[in-house]
CSV table of N, CA and C in Angstrom, one decimal:
chain,number,residue,atom,x,y,z
A,3,UNK,N,1.4,-38.2,-21.8
A,3,UNK,CA,1.0,-38.4,-20.5
A,3,UNK,C,0.0,-39.5,-20.4
A,4,UNK,N,0.2,-40.4,-19.4
A,4,UNK,CA,-0.7,-41.6,-19.3
A,4,UNK,C,-2.1,-41.2,-18.8
A,5,UNK,N,-3.0,-42.2,-18.9
A,5,UNK,CA,-4.4,-42.0,-18.3
A,5,UNK,C,-4.3,-41.7,-16.8
A,6,UNK,N,-3.5,-42.5,-16.1
A,6,UNK,CA,-3.3,-42.4,-14.7
A,6,UNK,C,-2.9,-41.0,-14.3
A,7,UNK,N,-1.8,-40.5,-15.0
A,7,UNK,CA,-1.3,-39.2,-14.7
A,7,UNK,C,-2.3,-38.1,-15.1
A,8,UNK,N,-3.0,-38.2,-16.2
A,8,UNK,CA,-4.0,-37.2,-16.6
A,8,UNK,C,-5.1,-37.1,-15.6
A,9,UNK,N,-5.5,-38.3,-15.0
A,9,UNK,CA,-6.6,-38.2,-14.0
A,9,UNK,C,-6.0,-37.6,-12.7
A,10,UNK,N,-4.8,-37.8,-12.5
A,10,UNK,CA,-4.2,-37.3,-11.2
A,10,UNK,C,-4.1,-35.8,-11.3
A,11,UNK,N,-3.8,-35.2,-12.5
A,11,UNK,CA,-3.7,-33.8,-12.6
A,11,UNK,C,-5.1,-33.2,-12.5
A,12,UNK,N,-6.1,-33.9,-13.1
A,12,UNK,CA,-7.5,-33.5,-12.9
A,12,UNK,C,-8.0,-33.5,-11.5
A,13,UNK,N,-7.6,-34.5,-10.7
A,13,UNK,CA,-7.9,-34.5,-9.3
A,13,UNK,C,-7.3,-33.3,-8.6
A,14,UNK,N,-6.0,-33.0,-8.9
A,14,UNK,CA,-5.3,-31.9,-8.3
A,14,UNK,C,-6.0,-30.6,-8.6
A,15,UNK,N,-6.3,-30.4,-9.9
A,15,UNK,CA,-6.9,-29.1,-10.3
A,15,UNK,C,-8.2,-28.8,-9.7
A,16,UNK,N,-8.9,-29.9,-9.3
A,16,UNK,CA,-10.3,-29.7,-8.7
A,16,UNK,C,-10.3,-29.9,-7.2
A,17,UNK,N,-9.1,-30.0,-6.6
A,17,UNK,CA,-9.0,-30.3,-5.2
A,17,UNK,C,-9.1,-29.1,-4.3
A,18,UNK,N,-8.8,-27.9,-4.9
A,18,UNK,CA,-8.8,-26.7,-4.1
A,18,UNK,C,-9.6,-25.6,-4.9
A,19,UNK,N,-10.2,-24.7,-4.2
A,19,UNK,CA,-11.0,-23.6,-4.9
A,19,UNK,C,-10.1,-22.9,-5.9
A,20,UNK,N,-10.8,-22.4,-7.0
A,20,UNK,CA,-10.1,-21.5,-8.0
A,20,UNK,C,-9.6,-20.3,-7.2
A,21,UNK,N,-8.5,-19.7,-7.7
A,21,UNK,CA,-8.0,-18.5,-7.1
A,21,UNK,C,-7.1,-18.7,-5.9
A,22,UNK,N,-6.8,-20.0,-5.6
A,22,UNK,CA,-5.9,-20.3,-4.5
A,22,UNK,C,-4.5,-20.8,-5.0
A,23,UNK,N,-3.6,-21.0,-4.1
A,23,UNK,CA,-2.3,-21.5,-4.4
A,23,UNK,C,-2.1,-22.9,-3.9
A,24,UNK,N,-1.3,-23.7,-4.6
A,24,UNK,CA,-0.9,-25.0,-4.1
A,24,UNK,C,0.6,-24.9,-3.6
A,25,UNK,N,0.8,-25.3,-2.3
A,25,UNK,CA,2.1,-25.2,-1.8
A,25,UNK,C,2.8,-26.6,-2.0
A,26,UNK,N,4.1,-26.6,-2.2
A,26,UNK,CA,4.9,-27.8,-2.4
A,26,UNK,C,4.7,-28.8,-1.3
A,27,UNK,N,4.6,-28.3,-0.1
A,27,UNK,CA,4.5,-29.1,1.1
A,27,UNK,C,3.1,-29.8,1.1
A,28,UNK,N,2.1,-29.1,0.7
A,28,UNK,CA,0.7,-29.7,0.6
A,28,UNK,C,0.7,-30.7,-0.5
A,29,UNK,N,1.3,-30.4,-1.6
A,29,UNK,CA,1.4,-31.3,-2.8
A,29,UNK,C,2.1,-32.6,-2.4
A,30,UNK,N,3.2,-32.5,-1.8
A,30,UNK,CA,4.0,-33.7,-1.4
A,30,UNK,C,3.1,-34.6,-0.4
A,31,UNK,N,2.4,-33.9,0.5
A,31,UNK,CA,1.5,-34.7,1.5
A,31,UNK,C,0.4,-35.4,0.7
A,32,UNK,N,0.0,-34.9,-0.4
A,32,UNK,CA,-1.1,-35.5,-1.2
A,32,UNK,C,-0.6,-36.4,-2.4
A,33,UNK,N,0.7,-36.7,-2.4
A,33,UNK,CA,1.2,-37.7,-3.3
A,33,UNK,C,1.7,-37.1,-4.6
A,34,UNK,N,2.0,-35.8,-4.7
A,34,UNK,CA,2.6,-35.2,-5.8
A,34,UNK,C,4.1,-34.9,-5.6
A,35,UNK,N,4.9,-35.7,-6.1
A,35,UNK,CA,6.4,-35.6,-5.8
A,35,UNK,C,6.9,-34.3,-6.5
A,36,UNK,N,8.1,-33.9,-6.1
A,36,UNK,CA,8.7,-32.7,-6.7
A,36,UNK,C,8.9,-32.9,-8.2
A,37,UNK,N,9.2,-34.2,-8.6
A,37,UNK,CA,9.4,-34.4,-10.0
A,37,UNK,C,8.1,-34.3,-10.8
A,38,UNK,N,7.0,-34.8,-10.2
A,38,UNK,CA,5.7,-34.6,-10.8
A,38,UNK,C,5.2,-33.2,-10.8
A,39,UNK,N,5.5,-32.4,-9.8
A,39,UNK,CA,5.2,-31.0,-9.8
A,39,UNK,C,6.0,-30.3,-10.9
A,40,UNK,N,7.2,-30.6,-11.1
A,40,UNK,CA,8.0,-30.1,-12.2
A,40,UNK,C,7.5,-30.4,-13.5
A,41,UNK,N,7.0,-31.6,-13.7
A,41,UNK,CA,6.4,-32.1,-15.0
A,41,UNK,C,5.1,-31.3,-15.2
A,42,UNK,N,4.3,-31.1,-14.2
A,42,UNK,CA,3.1,-30.3,-14.4
A,42,UNK,C,3.4,-28.8,-14.8
A,43,UNK,N,4.5,-28.3,-14.3
A,43,UNK,CA,4.9,-26.9,-14.7
A,43,UNK,C,5.4,-26.9,-16.1
A,44,UNK,N,6.2,-27.9,-16.5
A,44,UNK,CA,6.7,-28.0,-17.8
A,44,UNK,C,5.7,-28.2,-18.9
A,45,UNK,N,4.6,-29.0,-18.5
A,45,UNK,CA,3.5,-29.2,-19.4
A,45,UNK,C,2.4,-28.2,-19.4
A,46,UNK,N,2.6,-27.1,-18.7
A,46,UNK,CA,1.7,-26.0,-18.7
A,46,UNK,C,0.4,-26.1,-17.9
A,47,UNK,N,0.5,-27.0,-16.9
A,47,UNK,CA,-0.7,-27.1,-16.0
A,47,UNK,C,-0.6,-26.1,-14.8
A,48,UNK,N,0.6,-26.0,-14.3
A,48,UNK,CA,0.9,-25.1,-13.2
A,48,UNK,C,2.0,-24.1,-13.5
A,49,UNK,N,2.0,-23.0,-12.8
A,49,UNK,CA,3.0,-22.0,-12.9
A,49,UNK,C,3.4,-21.5,-11.5
A,50,UNK,N,4.7,-21.2,-11.4
A,50,UNK,CA,5.3,-20.8,-10.1
A,50,UNK,C,4.9,-19.4,-9.7
A,51,UNK,N,4.6,-19.2,-8.4
A,51,UNK,CA,4.4,-17.9,-7.9
A,51,UNK,C,5.5,-17.5,-6.9
A,52,UNK,N,6.5,-18.4,-6.8
A,52,UNK,CA,7.6,-18.3,-5.9
A,52,UNK,C,8.1,-19.6,-5.5
A,53,UNK,N,9.2,-19.7,-4.8
A,53,UNK,CA,9.8,-20.9,-4.3
A,53,UNK,C,8.8,-21.6,-3.4
A,54,UNK,N,8.3,-22.8,-3.8
A,54,UNK,CA,7.5,-23.6,-2.9
A,54,UNK,C,6.0,-23.4,-3.1
A,55,UNK,N,5.6,-22.7,-4.2
A,55,UNK,CA,4.2,-22.4,-4.4
A,55,UNK,C,3.9,-22.3,-5.9
A,56,UNK,N,2.8,-22.8,-6.3
A,56,UNK,CA,2.3,-22.8,-7.7
A,56,UNK,C,0.8,-22.4,-7.7
A,57,UNK,N,0.4,-22.0,-8.9
A,57,UNK,CA,-1.0,-21.8,-9.2
A,57,UNK,C,-1.4,-22.5,-10.5
A,58,UNK,N,-2.7,-22.7,-10.7
A,58,UNK,CA,-3.2,-23.2,-12.0
A,58,UNK,C,-2.7,-22.2,-13.1
A,59,UNK,N,-2.3,-22.7,-14.2
A,59,UNK,CA,-1.9,-21.8,-15.3
A,59,UNK,C,-3.2,-20.9,-15.7
A,60,UNK,N,-3.0,-19.7,-15.8
A,60,UNK,CA,-4.1,-18.8,-16.3
A,60,UNK,C,-5.1,-18.4,-15.2
A,61,UNK,N,-4.9,-19.0,-14.0
A,61,UNK,CA,-5.9,-18.7,-12.9
A,61,UNK,C,-5.7,-17.3,-12.4
A,62,UNK,N,-6.7,-16.5,-12.2
A,62,UNK,CA,-6.6,-15.2,-11.7
A,62,UNK,C,-6.6,-15.3,-10.2
A,63,UNK,N,-5.6,-14.9,-9.5
A,63,UNK,CA,-5.4,-15.0,-8.1
A,63,UNK,C,-5.3,-13.7,-7.5
A,64,UNK,N,-6.3,-13.4,-6.6
A,64,UNK,CA,-6.2,-12.1,-5.8
A,64,UNK,C,-5.7,-12.6,-4.4
A,65,UNK,N,-5.4,-11.7,-3.6
A,65,UNK,CA,-4.8,-12.0,-2.3
A,65,UNK,C,-5.6,-12.8,-1.4
A,66,UNK,N,-6.9,-12.8,-1.5
A,66,UNK,CA,-7.8,-13.7,-0.6
A,66,UNK,C,-7.5,-15.2,-0.8
A,67,UNK,N,-7.2,-15.6,-2.1
A,67,UNK,CA,-6.9,-17.0,-2.3
A,67,UNK,C,-5.7,-17.5,-1.6
A,68,UNK,N,-4.6,-16.8,-1.7
A,68,UNK,CA,-3.4,-17.2,-1.0
A,68,UNK,C,-3.6,-17.2,0.6
A,69,UNK,N,-4.4,-16.3,1.1
A,69,UNK,CA,-4.7,-16.3,2.5
A,69,UNK,C,-5.4,-17.6,2.9
A,70,UNK,N,-6.4,-18.0,2.0
A,70,UNK,CA,-7.0,-19.3,2.2
A,70,UNK,C,-6.0,-20.4,2.2
A,71,UNK,N,-5.0,-20.3,1.3
A,71,UNK,CA,-4.0,-21.3,1.3
A,71,UNK,C,-3.2,-21.4,2.6
A,72,UNK,N,-2.8,-20.2,3.1
A,72,UNK,CA,-2.1,-20.1,4.3
A,72,UNK,C,-2.8,-20.8,5.5
A,73,UNK,N,-4.2,-20.5,5.5
A,73,UNK,CA,-5.0,-21.1,6.5
A,73,UNK,C,-5.2,-22.6,6.4
A,74,UNK,N,-5.5,-23.0,5.2
A,74,UNK,CA,-6.0,-24.4,4.9
A,74,UNK,C,-4.9,-25.4,4.5
A,75,UNK,N,-3.9,-25.0,3.9
A,75,UNK,CA,-2.8,-25.9,3.5
A,75,UNK,C,-1.7,-25.9,4.5
A,76,UNK,N,-1.4,-24.7,5.0
A,76,UNK,CA,-0.2,-24.6,5.9
A,76,UNK,C,-0.6,-24.5,7.4
A,77,UNK,N,-1.9,-24.4,7.7
A,77,UNK,CA,-2.4,-24.4,9.0
A,77,UNK,C,-2.1,-23.1,9.8
A,78,UNK,N,-1.8,-22.0,9.2
A,78,UNK,CA,-1.4,-20.8,9.9
A,78,UNK,C,-2.7,-20.1,10.4
A,79,UNK,N,-2.6,-19.4,11.5
A,79,UNK,CA,-3.7,-18.7,12.0
A,79,UNK,C,-3.9,-17.3,11.4
A,80,UNK,N,-3.2,-17.0,10.3
A,80,UNK,CA,-3.2,-15.7,9.7
A,80,UNK,C,-4.7,-15.4,9.2
A,81,UNK,N,-5.1,-14.2,9.5
A,81,UNK,CA,-6.4,-13.8,9.1
A,81,UNK,C,-6.4,-12.3,8.8
A,82,UNK,N,-7.4,-11.9,7.9
A,82,UNK,CA,-7.5,-10.6,7.5
A,82,UNK,C,-8.2,-9.8,8.6
A,83,UNK,N,-7.7,-8.6,8.9
A,83,UNK,CA,-8.3,-7.8,10.0
A,83,UNK,C,-8.4,-6.3,9.6
A,84,UNK,N,-8.8,-5.6,10.6
A,84,UNK,CA,-8.9,-4.1,10.4
A,84,UNK,C,-9.9,-3.7,9.3
A,85,UNK,N,-9.5,-2.6,8.6
A,85,UNK,CA,-10.3,-2.1,7.5
A,85,UNK,C,-10.5,-3.1,6.4
A,86,UNK,N,-9.4,-3.9,6.2
A,86,UNK,CA,-9.5,-4.9,5.1
A,86,UNK,C,-10.6,-5.9,5.4
A,87,UNK,N,-10.8,-6.4,6.6
A,87,UNK,CA,-11.8,-7.3,6.9
A,87,UNK,C,-13.2,-6.6,6.7
A,88,UNK,N,-13.3,-5.4,7.1
A,88,UNK,CA,-14.6,-4.7,6.9
A,88,UNK,C,-14.9,-4.5,5.4
A,89,UNK,N,-13.9,-4.2,4.6
A,89,UNK,CA,-14.1,-4.1,3.2
A,89,UNK,C,-14.6,-5.4,2.6
A,90,UNK,N,-13.9,-6.5,2.9
A,90,UNK,CA,-14.2,-7.8,2.4
A,90,UNK,C,-15.6,-8.3,2.7
A,91,UNK,N,-16.1,-7.8,3.9
A,91,UNK,CA,-17.5,-8.2,4.3
A,91,UNK,C,-18.5,-7.3,3.7
A,92,UNK,N,-18.1,-6.3,2.9
A,92,UNK,CA,-19.0,-5.4,2.2
A,92,UNK,C,-19.6,-4.4,3.1
A,93,UNK,N,-18.9,-4.0,4.1
A,93,UNK,CA,-19.5,-3.1,5.1
A,93,UNK,C,-18.6,-1.8,5.2
A,94,UNK,N,-18.0,-1.5,4.1
A,94,UNK,CA,-17.1,-0.3,4.1
A,94,UNK,C,-17.7,0.9,3.4
A,95,UNK,N,-18.9,1.2,3.6
A,95,UNK,CA,-19.6,2.2,3.0
A,95,UNK,C,-18.9,3.6,3.0
A,96,UNK,N,-18.2,3.8,4.1
A,96,UNK,CA,-17.6,5.1,4.2
A,96,UNK,C,-16.1,5.0,4.2
A,97,UNK,N,-15.6,3.8,3.9
A,97,UNK,CA,-14.1,3.7,3.7
A,97,UNK,C,-13.8,3.8,2.3
A,98,UNK,N,-12.5,3.9,2.0
A,98,UNK,CA,-12.0,4.0,0.6
A,98,UNK,C,-12.5,2.8,-0.3
A,99,UNK,N,-12.7,3.1,-1.5
A,99,UNK,CA,-13.2,2.0,-2.4
A,99,UNK,C,-12.0,1.1,-2.7
A,100,UNK,N,-12.3,-0.2,-2.8
A,100,UNK,CA,-11.3,-1.2,-3.1
A,100,UNK,C,-10.3,-1.4,-1.9
A,101,UNK,N,-9.5,-2.4,-2.0
A,101,UNK,CA,-8.5,-2.6,-1.0
A,101,UNK,C,-7.1,-2.3,-1.6
A,102,UNK,N,-6.4,-1.3,-1.1
A,102,UNK,CA,-5.1,-1.0,-1.6
A,102,UNK,C,-4.0,-1.5,-0.6
A,103,UNK,N,-4.5,-1.8,0.7
A,103,UNK,CA,-3.6,-2.3,1.7
A,103,UNK,C,-4.4,-3.4,2.4
A,104,UNK,N,-3.7,-4.6,2.6
A,104,UNK,CA,-4.4,-5.7,3.2
A,104,UNK,C,-3.7,-5.9,4.6
A,105,UNK,N,-4.5,-5.8,5.6
A,105,UNK,CA,-4.0,-6.0,7.0
A,105,UNK,C,-4.2,-7.4,7.4
A,106,UNK,N,-3.1,-8.1,7.7
A,106,UNK,CA,-3.1,-9.5,8.2
A,106,UNK,C,-2.6,-9.6,9.6
A,107,UNK,N,-3.3,-10.4,10.4
A,107,UNK,CA,-2.8,-10.7,11.7
A,107,UNK,C,-2.5,-12.2,11.8
A,108,UNK,N,-1.5,-12.5,12.7
A,108,UNK,CA,-1.2,-13.9,12.9
A,108,UNK,C,-0.6,-14.0,14.3
A,109,UNK,N,-0.4,-15.2,14.7
A,109,UNK,CA,0.2,-15.5,16.0
A,109,UNK,C,1.7,-15.0,16.1
A,110,UNK,N,2.1,-14.7,17.2
A,110,UNK,CA,3.5,-14.2,17.4
A,110,UNK,C,4.6,-15.0,16.8
A,111,UNK,N,4.4,-16.3,16.9
A,111,UNK,CA,5.5,-17.2,16.4
A,111,UNK,C,5.3,-17.6,14.9
A,112,UNK,N,4.4,-17.0,14.2
A,112,UNK,CA,4.2,-17.4,12.8
A,112,UNK,C,4.8,-16.3,11.9
A,113,UNK,N,5.4,-16.8,10.8
A,113,UNK,CA,6.0,-16.0,9.8
A,113,UNK,C,5.3,-16.3,8.5
A,114,UNK,N,5.1,-15.3,7.6
A,114,UNK,CA,4.6,-15.6,6.3
A,114,UNK,C,5.6,-16.2,5.4
A,115,UNK,N,5.3,-17.2,4.6
A,115,UNK,CA,6.2,-17.8,3.7
A,115,UNK,C,6.8,-16.8,2.7
A,116,UNK,N,8.0,-17.0,2.3
A,116,UNK,CA,8.7,-16.1,1.3
A,116,UNK,C,7.9,-15.9,0.1
A,117,UNK,N,7.3,-17.0,-0.5
A,117,UNK,CA,6.5,-16.8,-1.7
A,117,UNK,C,5.3,-15.9,-1.6
A,118,UNK,N,4.7,-15.9,-0.4
A,118,UNK,CA,3.6,-15.0,-0.1
A,118,UNK,C,4.1,-13.5,0.0
A,119,UNK,N,5.1,-13.3,0.8
A,119,UNK,CA,5.6,-12.0,1.0
A,119,UNK,C,6.2,-11.3,-0.2
A,120,UNK,N,6.8,-12.1,-1.1
A,120,UNK,CA,7.5,-11.5,-2.2
A,120,UNK,C,6.7,-11.3,-3.5
A,121,UNK,N,5.6,-12.0,-3.6
A,121,UNK,CA,4.8,-12.0,-4.8
A,121,UNK,C,4.0,-10.7,-4.8
A,122,UNK,N,3.7,-10.1,-6.0
A,122,UNK,CA,2.9,-8.9,-6.1
A,122,UNK,C,1.5,-9.3,-6.3
A,123,UNK,N,0.7,-9.2,-5.2
A,123,UNK,CA,-0.7,-9.5,-5.1
A,123,UNK,C,-1.5,-8.3,-5.5
A,124,UNK,N,-0.9,-7.2,-5.9
A,124,UNK,CA,-1.7,-6.0,-6.3
A,124,UNK,C,-2.1,-5.1,-5.1
A,125,UNK,N,-1.7,-5.5,-3.9
A,125,UNK,CA,-2.0,-4.7,-2.7
A,125,UNK,C,-0.8,-4.7,-1.8
A,126,UNK,N,-0.7,-3.7,-1.0
A,126,UNK,CA,0.4,-3.7,0.0
A,126,UNK,C,0.0,-4.6,1.2
A,127,UNK,N,0.9,-5.4,1.6
A,127,UNK,CA,0.6,-6.4,2.7
A,127,UNK,C,1.2,-5.8,4.0
A,128,UNK,N,0.3,-5.6,5.0
A,128,UNK,CA,0.8,-5.2,6.3
A,128,UNK,C,0.5,-6.3,7.3
A,129,UNK,N,1.6,-7.1,7.6
A,129,UNK,CA,1.4,-8.3,8.5
A,129,UNK,C,1.8,-8.0,9.9
A,130,UNK,N,0.9,-8.3,10.8
A,130,UNK,CA,1.2,-8.0,12.2
A,130,UNK,C,1.1,-9.3,13.0
A,131,UNK,N,2.2,-9.8,13.5
A,131,UNK,CA,2.3,-11.0,14.4
A,131,UNK,C,2.1,-10.5,15.8
A,132,UNK,N,1.2,-11.2,16.5
A,132,UNK,CA,0.9,-10.8,17.9
A,132,UNK,C,0.4,-12.0,18.7
A,133,UNK,N,0.7,-11.9,20.0
A,133,UNK,CA,0.2,-12.9,20.9
A,133,UNK,C,-1.0,-12.3,21.8
A,134,UNK,N,-1.6,-11.2,21.3
A,134,UNK,CA,-2.6,-10.5,22.0
A,134,UNK,C,-3.9,-11.3,22.2
A,135,UNK,N,-4.3,-11.9,21.1
A,135,UNK,CA,-5.6,-12.7,21.1
A,135,UNK,C,-5.4,-14.2,21.1
A,136,UNK,N,-6.3,-15.0,21.6
A,136,UNK,CA,-6.2,-16.4,21.4
A,136,UNK,C,-6.2,-16.8,19.9
A,137,UNK,N,-5.7,-18.0,19.6
A,137,UNK,CA,-5.5,-18.4,18.2
A,137,UNK,C,-6.9,-18.4,17.5
A,138,UNK,N,-7.9,-18.8,18.1
A,138,UNK,CA,-9.2,-19.1,17.4
A,138,UNK,C,-10.3,-18.0,17.7
A,139,UNK,N,-9.9,-16.9,18.3
A,139,UNK,CA,-10.9,-16.0,18.7
A,139,UNK,C,-11.4,-15.1,17.5
A,140,UNK,N,-12.7,-15.1,17.3
A,140,UNK,CA,-13.3,-14.2,16.3
A,140,UNK,C,-12.9,-14.3,14.9
A,141,UNK,N,-12.4,-15.4,14.4
A,141,UNK,CA,-12.0,-15.5,13.0
A,141,UNK,C,-13.2,-16.1,12.2
A,142,UNK,N,-13.3,-15.6,11.0
A,142,UNK,CA,-14.2,-16.1,10.1
A,142,UNK,C,-13.5,-16.8,8.9
A,143,UNK,N,-13.8,-18.0,8.7
A,143,UNK,CA,-13.1,-18.8,7.6
A,143,UNK,C,-13.6,-18.4,6.3
A,144,UNK,N,-12.7,-18.3,5.3
A,144,UNK,CA,-13.2,-18.0,3.9
A,144,UNK,C,-14.0,-19.1,3.4
A,145,UNK,N,-15.0,-18.8,2.6
A,145,UNK,CA,-15.9,-19.8,2.0
A,145,UNK,C,-15.1,-20.7,1.0
A,146,UNK,N,-15.7,-21.8,0.6
A,146,UNK,CA,-15.0,-22.7,-0.3
A,146,UNK,C,-14.7,-22.0,-1.6
A,147,UNK,N,-15.7,-21.2,-2.1
A,147,UNK,CA,-15.5,-20.5,-3.4
A,147,UNK,C,-14.8,-19.2,-3.2
A,148,UNK,N,-13.7,-19.0,-3.7
A,148,UNK,CA,-13.0,-17.7,-3.6
A,148,UNK,C,-13.4,-16.8,-4.7
A,149,UNK,N,-13.8,-15.6,-4.5
A,149,UNK,CA,-14.3,-14.7,-5.5
A,149,UNK,C,-13.1,-14.4,-6.5
A,150,UNK,N,-13.5,-14.2,-7.7
A,150,UNK,CA,-12.5,-14.0,-8.8
A,150,UNK,C,-12.4,-12.5,-9.1
């Protein structure tokens, strides 16, 4: 691998918080062709989590990271809600320990990508698409550092 290509992979690996996913669409937009993405998978830098999405090899990804990806790379309004949001904020004193089900909300016209829906994130995903609330009402954006 040339110096130029090795610095390009380093830029990529440090461009997003750990615990997140890289979508093919986002990679293409940032100058990483399909052929280059394939080469990174073959060389052990990235591994597939489904069609159109990869993660850093060996990176521990919990479901919060892919939600960050949906919001920041794909521009979806998807957000965590209900008991799941309360638990992530650390205010679930009387709720069950840990998150076994993640409740996600999104706009009525938005669908979750297949790679997100079909991957085993270790929790049951309950996605509810609705036009009930405005797109930007009451959402809290995940911090730059995703917890591991």
